[in-house]
XYZ file of C-alpha atoms in Angstrom:
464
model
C -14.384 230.980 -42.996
C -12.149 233.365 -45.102
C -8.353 233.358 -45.185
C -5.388 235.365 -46.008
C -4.495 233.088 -48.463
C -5.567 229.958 -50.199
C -6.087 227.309 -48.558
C -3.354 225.024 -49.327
C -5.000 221.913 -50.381
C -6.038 223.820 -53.340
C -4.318 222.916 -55.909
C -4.407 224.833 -59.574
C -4.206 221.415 -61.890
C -4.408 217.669 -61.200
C -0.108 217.578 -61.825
C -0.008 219.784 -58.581
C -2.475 217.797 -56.294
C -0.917 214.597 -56.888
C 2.485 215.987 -55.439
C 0.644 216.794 -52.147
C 1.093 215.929 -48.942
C -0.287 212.405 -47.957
C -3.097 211.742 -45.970
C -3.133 210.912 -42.424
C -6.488 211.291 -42.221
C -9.817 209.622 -43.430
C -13.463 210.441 -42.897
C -15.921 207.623 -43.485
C -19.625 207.262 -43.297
C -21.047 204.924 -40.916
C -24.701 204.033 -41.065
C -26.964 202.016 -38.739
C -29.210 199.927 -41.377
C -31.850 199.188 -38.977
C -32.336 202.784 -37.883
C -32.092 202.221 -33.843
C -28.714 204.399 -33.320
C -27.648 207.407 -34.720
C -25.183 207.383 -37.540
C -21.635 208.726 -37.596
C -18.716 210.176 -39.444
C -16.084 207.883 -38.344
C -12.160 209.393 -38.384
C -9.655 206.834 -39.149
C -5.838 207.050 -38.919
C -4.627 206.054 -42.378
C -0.428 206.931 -40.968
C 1.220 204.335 -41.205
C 3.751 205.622 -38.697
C 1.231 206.132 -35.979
C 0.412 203.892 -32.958
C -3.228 204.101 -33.932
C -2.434 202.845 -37.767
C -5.804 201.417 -38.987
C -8.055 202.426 -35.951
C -10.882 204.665 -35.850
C -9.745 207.043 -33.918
C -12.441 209.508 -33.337
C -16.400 210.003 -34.664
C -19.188 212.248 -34.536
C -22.573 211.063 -34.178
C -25.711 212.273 -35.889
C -28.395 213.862 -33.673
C -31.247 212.060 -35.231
C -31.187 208.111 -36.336
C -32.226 206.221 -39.624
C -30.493 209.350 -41.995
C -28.582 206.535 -43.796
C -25.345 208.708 -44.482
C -24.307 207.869 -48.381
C -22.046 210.271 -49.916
C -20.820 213.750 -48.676
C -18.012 215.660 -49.404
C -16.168 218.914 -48.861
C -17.396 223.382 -48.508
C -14.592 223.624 -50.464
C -12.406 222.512 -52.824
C -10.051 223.645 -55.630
C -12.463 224.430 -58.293
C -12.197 227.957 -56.097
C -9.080 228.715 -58.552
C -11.088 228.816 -60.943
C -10.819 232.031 -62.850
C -14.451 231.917 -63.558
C -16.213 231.981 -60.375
C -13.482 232.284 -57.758
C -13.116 231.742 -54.135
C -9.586 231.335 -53.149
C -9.962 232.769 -49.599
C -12.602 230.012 -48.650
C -11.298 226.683 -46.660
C -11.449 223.156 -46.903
C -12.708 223.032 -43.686
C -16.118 221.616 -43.225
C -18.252 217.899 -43.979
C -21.494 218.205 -46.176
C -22.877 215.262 -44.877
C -26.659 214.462 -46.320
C -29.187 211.712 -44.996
C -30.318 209.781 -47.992
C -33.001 208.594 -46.296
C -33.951 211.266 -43.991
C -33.739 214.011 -46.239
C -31.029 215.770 -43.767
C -27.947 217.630 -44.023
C -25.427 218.054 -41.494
C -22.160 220.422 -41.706
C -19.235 219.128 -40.110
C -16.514 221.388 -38.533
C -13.499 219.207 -38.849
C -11.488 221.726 -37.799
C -9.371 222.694 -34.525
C -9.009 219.250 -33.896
C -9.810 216.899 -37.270
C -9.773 214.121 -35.253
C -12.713 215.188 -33.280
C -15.174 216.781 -35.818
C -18.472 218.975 -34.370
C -21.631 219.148 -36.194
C -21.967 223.082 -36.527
C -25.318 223.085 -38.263
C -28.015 220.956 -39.113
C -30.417 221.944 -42.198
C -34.146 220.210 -41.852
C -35.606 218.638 -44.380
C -38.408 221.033 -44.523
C -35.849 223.611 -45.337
C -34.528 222.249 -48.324
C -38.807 220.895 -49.397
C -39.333 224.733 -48.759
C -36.689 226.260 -50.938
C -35.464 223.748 -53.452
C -38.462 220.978 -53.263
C -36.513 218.045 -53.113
C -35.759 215.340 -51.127
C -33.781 211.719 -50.353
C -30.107 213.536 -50.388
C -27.693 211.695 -52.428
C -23.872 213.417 -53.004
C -22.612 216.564 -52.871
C -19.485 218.097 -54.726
C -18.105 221.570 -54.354
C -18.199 223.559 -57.244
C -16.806 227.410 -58.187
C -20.195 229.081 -57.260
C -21.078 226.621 -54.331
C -21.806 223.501 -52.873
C -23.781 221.579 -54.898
C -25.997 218.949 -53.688
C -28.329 216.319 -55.617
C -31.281 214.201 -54.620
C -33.320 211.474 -56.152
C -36.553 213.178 -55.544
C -38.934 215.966 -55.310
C -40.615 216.893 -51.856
C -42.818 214.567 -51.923
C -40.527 211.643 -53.049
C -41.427 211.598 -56.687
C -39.955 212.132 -59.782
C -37.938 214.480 -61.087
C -34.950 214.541 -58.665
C -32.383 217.026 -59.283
C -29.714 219.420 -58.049
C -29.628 222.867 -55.571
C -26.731 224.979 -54.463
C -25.566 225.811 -51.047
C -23.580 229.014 -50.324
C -20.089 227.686 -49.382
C -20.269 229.852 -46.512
C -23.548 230.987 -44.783
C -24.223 226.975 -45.800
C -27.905 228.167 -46.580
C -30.101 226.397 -49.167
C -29.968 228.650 -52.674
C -32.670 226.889 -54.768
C -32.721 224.660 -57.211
C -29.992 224.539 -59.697
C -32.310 223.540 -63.096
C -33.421 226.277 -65.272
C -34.593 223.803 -68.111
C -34.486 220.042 -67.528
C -35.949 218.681 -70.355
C -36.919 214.957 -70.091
C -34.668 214.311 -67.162
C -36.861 212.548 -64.538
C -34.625 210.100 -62.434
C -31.403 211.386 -60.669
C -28.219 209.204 -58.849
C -24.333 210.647 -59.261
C -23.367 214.377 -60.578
C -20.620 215.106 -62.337
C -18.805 217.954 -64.447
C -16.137 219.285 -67.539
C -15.448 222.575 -66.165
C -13.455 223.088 -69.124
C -16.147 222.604 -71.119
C -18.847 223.804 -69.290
C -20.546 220.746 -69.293
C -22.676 218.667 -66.487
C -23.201 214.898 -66.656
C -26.075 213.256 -64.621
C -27.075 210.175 -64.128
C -29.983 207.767 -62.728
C -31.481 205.219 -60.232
C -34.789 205.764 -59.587
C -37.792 207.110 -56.810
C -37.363 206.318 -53.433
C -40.589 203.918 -53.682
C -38.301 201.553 -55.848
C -35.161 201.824 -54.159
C -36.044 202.485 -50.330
C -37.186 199.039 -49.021
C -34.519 196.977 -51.623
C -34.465 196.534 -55.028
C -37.688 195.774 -57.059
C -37.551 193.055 -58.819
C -40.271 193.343 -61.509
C -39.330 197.280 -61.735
C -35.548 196.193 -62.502
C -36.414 193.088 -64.873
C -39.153 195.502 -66.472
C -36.131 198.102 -67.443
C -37.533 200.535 -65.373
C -34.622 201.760 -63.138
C -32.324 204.178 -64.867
C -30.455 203.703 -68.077
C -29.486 207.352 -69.931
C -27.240 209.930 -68.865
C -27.884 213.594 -69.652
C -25.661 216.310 -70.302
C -26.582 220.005 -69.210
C -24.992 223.180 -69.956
C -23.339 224.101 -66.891
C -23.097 227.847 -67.267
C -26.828 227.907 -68.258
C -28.408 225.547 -66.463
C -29.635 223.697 -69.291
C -30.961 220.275 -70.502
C -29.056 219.663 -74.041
C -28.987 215.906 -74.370
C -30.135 212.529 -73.584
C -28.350 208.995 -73.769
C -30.375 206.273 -73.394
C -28.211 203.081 -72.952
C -30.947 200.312 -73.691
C -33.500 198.513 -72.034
C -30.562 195.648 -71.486
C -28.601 197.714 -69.065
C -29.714 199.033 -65.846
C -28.370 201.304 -62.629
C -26.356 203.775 -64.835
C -24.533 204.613 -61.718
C -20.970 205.997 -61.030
C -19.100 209.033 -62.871
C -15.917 209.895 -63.180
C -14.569 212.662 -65.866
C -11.537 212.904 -66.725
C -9.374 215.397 -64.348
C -7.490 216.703 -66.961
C -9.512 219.887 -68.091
C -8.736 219.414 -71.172
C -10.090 216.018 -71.832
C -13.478 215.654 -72.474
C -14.521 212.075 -71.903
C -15.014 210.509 -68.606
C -15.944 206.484 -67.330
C -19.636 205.470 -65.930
C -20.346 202.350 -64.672
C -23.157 200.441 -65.421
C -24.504 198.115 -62.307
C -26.171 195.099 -64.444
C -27.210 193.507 -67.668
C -30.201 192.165 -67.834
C -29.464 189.692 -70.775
C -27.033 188.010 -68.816
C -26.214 189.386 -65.333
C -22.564 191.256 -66.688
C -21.505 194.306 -65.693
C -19.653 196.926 -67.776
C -17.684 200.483 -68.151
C -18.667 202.909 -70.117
C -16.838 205.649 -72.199
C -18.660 208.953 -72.545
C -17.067 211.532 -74.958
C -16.694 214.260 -77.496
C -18.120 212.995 -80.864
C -18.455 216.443 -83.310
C -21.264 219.041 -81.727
C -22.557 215.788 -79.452
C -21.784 213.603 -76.408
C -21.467 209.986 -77.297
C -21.250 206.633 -75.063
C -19.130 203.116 -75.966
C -18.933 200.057 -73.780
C -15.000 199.587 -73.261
C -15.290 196.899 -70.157
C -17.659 193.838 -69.764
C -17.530 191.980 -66.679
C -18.788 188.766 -66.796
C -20.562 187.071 -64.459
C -19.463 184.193 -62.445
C -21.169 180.618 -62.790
C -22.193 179.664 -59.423
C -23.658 176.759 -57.082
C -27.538 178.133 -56.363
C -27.321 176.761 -52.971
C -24.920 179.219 -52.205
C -26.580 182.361 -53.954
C -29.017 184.511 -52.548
C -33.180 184.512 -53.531
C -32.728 186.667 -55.721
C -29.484 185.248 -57.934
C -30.551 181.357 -57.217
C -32.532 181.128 -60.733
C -29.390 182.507 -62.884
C -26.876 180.152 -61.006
C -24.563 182.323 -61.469
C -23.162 185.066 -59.178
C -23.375 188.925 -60.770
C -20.840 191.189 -60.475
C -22.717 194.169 -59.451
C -20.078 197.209 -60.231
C -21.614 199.640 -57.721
C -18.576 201.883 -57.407
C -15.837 202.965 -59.638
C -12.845 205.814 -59.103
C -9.822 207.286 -61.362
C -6.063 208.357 -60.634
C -5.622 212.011 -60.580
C -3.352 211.241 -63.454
C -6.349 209.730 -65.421
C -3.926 206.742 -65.762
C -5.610 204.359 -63.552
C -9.638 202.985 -62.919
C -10.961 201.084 -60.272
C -13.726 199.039 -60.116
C -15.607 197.258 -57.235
C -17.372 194.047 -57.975
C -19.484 194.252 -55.197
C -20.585 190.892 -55.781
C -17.975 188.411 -56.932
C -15.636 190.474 -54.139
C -13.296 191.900 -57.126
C -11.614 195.230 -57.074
C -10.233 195.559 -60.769
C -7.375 198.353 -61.522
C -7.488 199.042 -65.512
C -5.074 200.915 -67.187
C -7.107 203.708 -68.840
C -4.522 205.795 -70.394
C -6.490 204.514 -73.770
C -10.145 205.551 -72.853
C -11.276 203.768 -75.082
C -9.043 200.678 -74.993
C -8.568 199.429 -71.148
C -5.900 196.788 -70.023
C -6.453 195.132 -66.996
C -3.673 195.549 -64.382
C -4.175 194.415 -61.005
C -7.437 192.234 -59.099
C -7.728 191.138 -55.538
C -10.230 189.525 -54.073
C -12.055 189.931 -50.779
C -15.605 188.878 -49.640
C -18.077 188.206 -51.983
C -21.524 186.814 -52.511
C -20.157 182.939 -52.740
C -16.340 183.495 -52.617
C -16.120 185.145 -48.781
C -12.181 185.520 -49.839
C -10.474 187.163 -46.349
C -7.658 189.242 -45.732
C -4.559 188.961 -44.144
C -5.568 190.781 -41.137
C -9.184 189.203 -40.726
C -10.022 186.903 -37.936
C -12.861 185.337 -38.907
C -11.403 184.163 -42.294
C -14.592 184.197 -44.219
C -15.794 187.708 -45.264
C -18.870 188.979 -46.658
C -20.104 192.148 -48.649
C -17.281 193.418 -51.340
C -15.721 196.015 -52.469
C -17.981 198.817 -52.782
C -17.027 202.901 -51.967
C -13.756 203.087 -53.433
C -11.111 206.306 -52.793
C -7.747 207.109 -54.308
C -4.915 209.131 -52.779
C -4.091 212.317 -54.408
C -0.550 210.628 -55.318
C -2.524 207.216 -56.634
C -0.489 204.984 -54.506
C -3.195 204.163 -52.027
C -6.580 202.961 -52.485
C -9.389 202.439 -49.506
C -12.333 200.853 -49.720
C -15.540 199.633 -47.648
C -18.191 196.767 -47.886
C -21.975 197.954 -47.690
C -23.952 199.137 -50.482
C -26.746 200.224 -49.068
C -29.181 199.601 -45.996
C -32.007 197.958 -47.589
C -29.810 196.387 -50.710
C -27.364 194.655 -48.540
C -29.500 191.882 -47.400
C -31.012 190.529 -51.131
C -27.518 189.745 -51.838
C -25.951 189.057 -48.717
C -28.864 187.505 -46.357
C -27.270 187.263 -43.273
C -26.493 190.331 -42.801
C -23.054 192.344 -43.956
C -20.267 192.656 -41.148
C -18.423 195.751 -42.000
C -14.895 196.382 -42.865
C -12.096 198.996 -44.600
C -9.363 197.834 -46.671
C -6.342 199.431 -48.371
C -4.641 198.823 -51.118
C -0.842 199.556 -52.009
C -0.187 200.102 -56.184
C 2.811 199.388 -57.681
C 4.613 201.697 -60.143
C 3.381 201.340 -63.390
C 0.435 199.203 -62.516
C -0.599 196.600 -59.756
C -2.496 196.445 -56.785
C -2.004 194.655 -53.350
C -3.474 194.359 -49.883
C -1.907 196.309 -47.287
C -1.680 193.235 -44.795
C -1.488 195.884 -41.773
C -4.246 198.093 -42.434
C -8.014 195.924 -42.233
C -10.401 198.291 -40.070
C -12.946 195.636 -38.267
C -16.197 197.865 -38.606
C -18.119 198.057 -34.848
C -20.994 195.769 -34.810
C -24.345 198.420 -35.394
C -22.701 200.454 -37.961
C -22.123 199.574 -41.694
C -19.001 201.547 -43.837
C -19.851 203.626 -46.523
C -17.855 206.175 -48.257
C -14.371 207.170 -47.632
C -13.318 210.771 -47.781
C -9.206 211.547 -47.458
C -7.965 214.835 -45.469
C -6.891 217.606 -47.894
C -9.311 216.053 -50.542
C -8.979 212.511 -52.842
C -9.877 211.962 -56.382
C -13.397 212.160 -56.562
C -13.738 215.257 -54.489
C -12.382 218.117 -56.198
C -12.202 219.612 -60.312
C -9.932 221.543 -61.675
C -9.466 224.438 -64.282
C -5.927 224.380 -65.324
C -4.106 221.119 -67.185
């Protein structure tokens, strides 16, 4: 949908987005991990000066079941200022929503009313096989020239996944976005530099390793991913490889640097297989090259075995299992979920390469079930997991489930789902909002959080 004039949650620079407007609105995906109902974009009222603080206040089912919504994101976003490709007349209007398990993708009006979204079209997965041969959906980000959307793997659910475009407006399926991959074989997260035209990838694995739980002789045989590539973004264009070590596994989560001038960004890596920590990861500039250095370790937590899961009993110890991370529009600021001690970490980061913790809470976790001020049942399980940041960094919302087949090695009985938000502190420190705890509906699991007028891991930027 065109318009007169920009829409005006673009912003030109990160500076300018973090003096927006706050959100009253958030969009989260809500999946159904035994595939018997359809899942849903849930709408929840994140005002605190409405009646219906902390309530899901609307939702829009799927028309199918077992999609497993993951990770969607906006048409549009304010990479269309960019003066390279640019689409300032386009709104931030609709929800690319994909099916990581179905291989579907939904668009989501949320607009007359954005508390009651419509699904406006629905693209099959025989579409997408047809014109970009790939499959299993993963995130989408919208870029100058498009929407772009990644999956873990080809048509027929084998290696190499990879990346197409939509157009931001017709919504139909370009083709893929490779012109020369070079080894790349396993996909996960996307990222970018638009400043210097530079694409960062990253890697899990085929759906055959991933889709009925984690394998344990494919993860303890270093055969999930471990490298990150970098592509030339203009091109199209496989230019380097990053292998991290057979030791570390689930390269997972990126975040670059919003600043365009900055070329260096965090990824998280989910597990060490020497001894179960977890760690953050500093990619950069290094001459003519990319280069990596470990700047967190998380260690993990010694543990009781008759309170761990199968597949943590043998270690006696509990893992922390960093399966999300996010950073402040001011670059200031990094979150990390612990998914499985139940710690979300805030880091100071204005030193990339030299991170201070400043702020931890606690909730959930594999044996430490730590509550919240608003829970009933006093005992809570899953952890932090999809984490989002308010444009201004003063609010921070996250959810509990991983993923639908993942959820029960680590947390047998079964995840009850919840949303949480955090309050920071100037200059550093993180608490619980005690009035805001969203008690998922029983049949549904949270999963990613998305913030009205756009958060900190949905849009790029080409000015400083």
């Amino acid at each position: 949908m065109a318009t007169w004039r920009p829409d005006p949650s673009f912003y030109p620079s990160p500076r300018m987005a973090a003096k927006a407007p706050k959100e009253t609105l958030a969009y989260v995906a809500a999946f159904d991990p035994d595939r018997r109902r359809p899942d849903a974009i849930a709408v929840v009222d994140v005002d605190p000066a409405s009646q219906s603080y902390s309530q899901i206040v609307g939702q829009v089912e799927m028309p199918n079941v077992g999609d497993e919504l993951h990770h969607f994101g906006w048409n549009a976003c304010s990479s269309c200022l960019c003066p390279n490709a640019p689409h300032p007349h386009v709104e931030r209007r609709y929800l690319v929503v994909p099916g990581l398990r179905s291989s579907r993708l939904h668009i989501i009006d949320t607009k007359p009313d954005p508390r009651n979204p419509k699904i406006v079209r629905v693209i099959e997965p025989a579409e997408i096989a047809e014109k970009a041969n790939y499959s299993r959906l993963h995130t989408t980000h919208c870029g100058p020239e498009g929407i772009y959307v990644n999956a873990l793997a080809d048509r027929d659910g084998k290696a190499p996944g990879g990346i197409f475009l939509l157009d931001h407006q017709s919504f139909d399926v370009l083709g893929q976005w490779e012109m020369d991959r070079g080894p790349q074989k396993l996909a996960y997260d996307f990222w970018w530099h638009l400043g210097h035209d530079t694409m960062i990838t990253s890697e899990w694995g085929t759906p055959d390793t991933f889709e009925n739980g984690l394998v344990p002789e494919v993860l303890l045989g270093s055969k999930y991913g471990r490298r990150l590539h970098f592509w030339d973004l203009h091109k199209r264009k496989h230019v380097q490889e990053i292998d991290f070590g057979e030791e570390h596994q689930l390269v997972f989560e990126l975040r670059p640097a919003h600043d365009p001038t900055k070329a260096y960004g965090f990824v998280g890596c989910v597990i060490s297989l020497k001894d179960l920590s977890a760690s953050i990861w500093t990619w950069y500039r290094d001459g003519d090259r990319w280069a990596v250095k470990k700047v967190i370790e998380i260690p993990a937590e010694p543990a009781d075995p008759d309170l761990l899961p199968p597949v943590l009993k043998g270690f006696s110890a509990v893992a922390p299992l960093v399966t999300d991370i996010d950073l402040s529009m001011d670059d200031r600021f990094l979150y990390v979920s612990c998914w499985g001690t139940g710690d979300m970490i805030q880091y100071d980061v204005s030193d990339a390469f030299a991170p201070k913790e400043t702020g931890r809470v606690r909730i959930g976790g594999i044996v430490s079930r730590a509550s919240h001020p608003k829970a009933k049942n006093g005992a809570l399980n899953g952890g932090p997991q999809m984490v989002e940041i308010s444009r201004d960094g003063k609010r921070v919302y996250f959810t509990n489930s991983l993923y639908g087949a993942i959820d029960p090695q680590f947390y047998p009985e079964g995840i009850d789902g919840w949303m949480v938000k955090l309050d920071v502190a100037d200059g550093g420190g993180i608490a619980f909002d005690e009035n805001f705890f969203v008690d998922w509906p029983k049949g549904h699991r949270p999963h990613q959080v998305r913030l009205e007028g756009g958060d900190c891991s949905s849009d790029s930027y080409c000015y400083p």
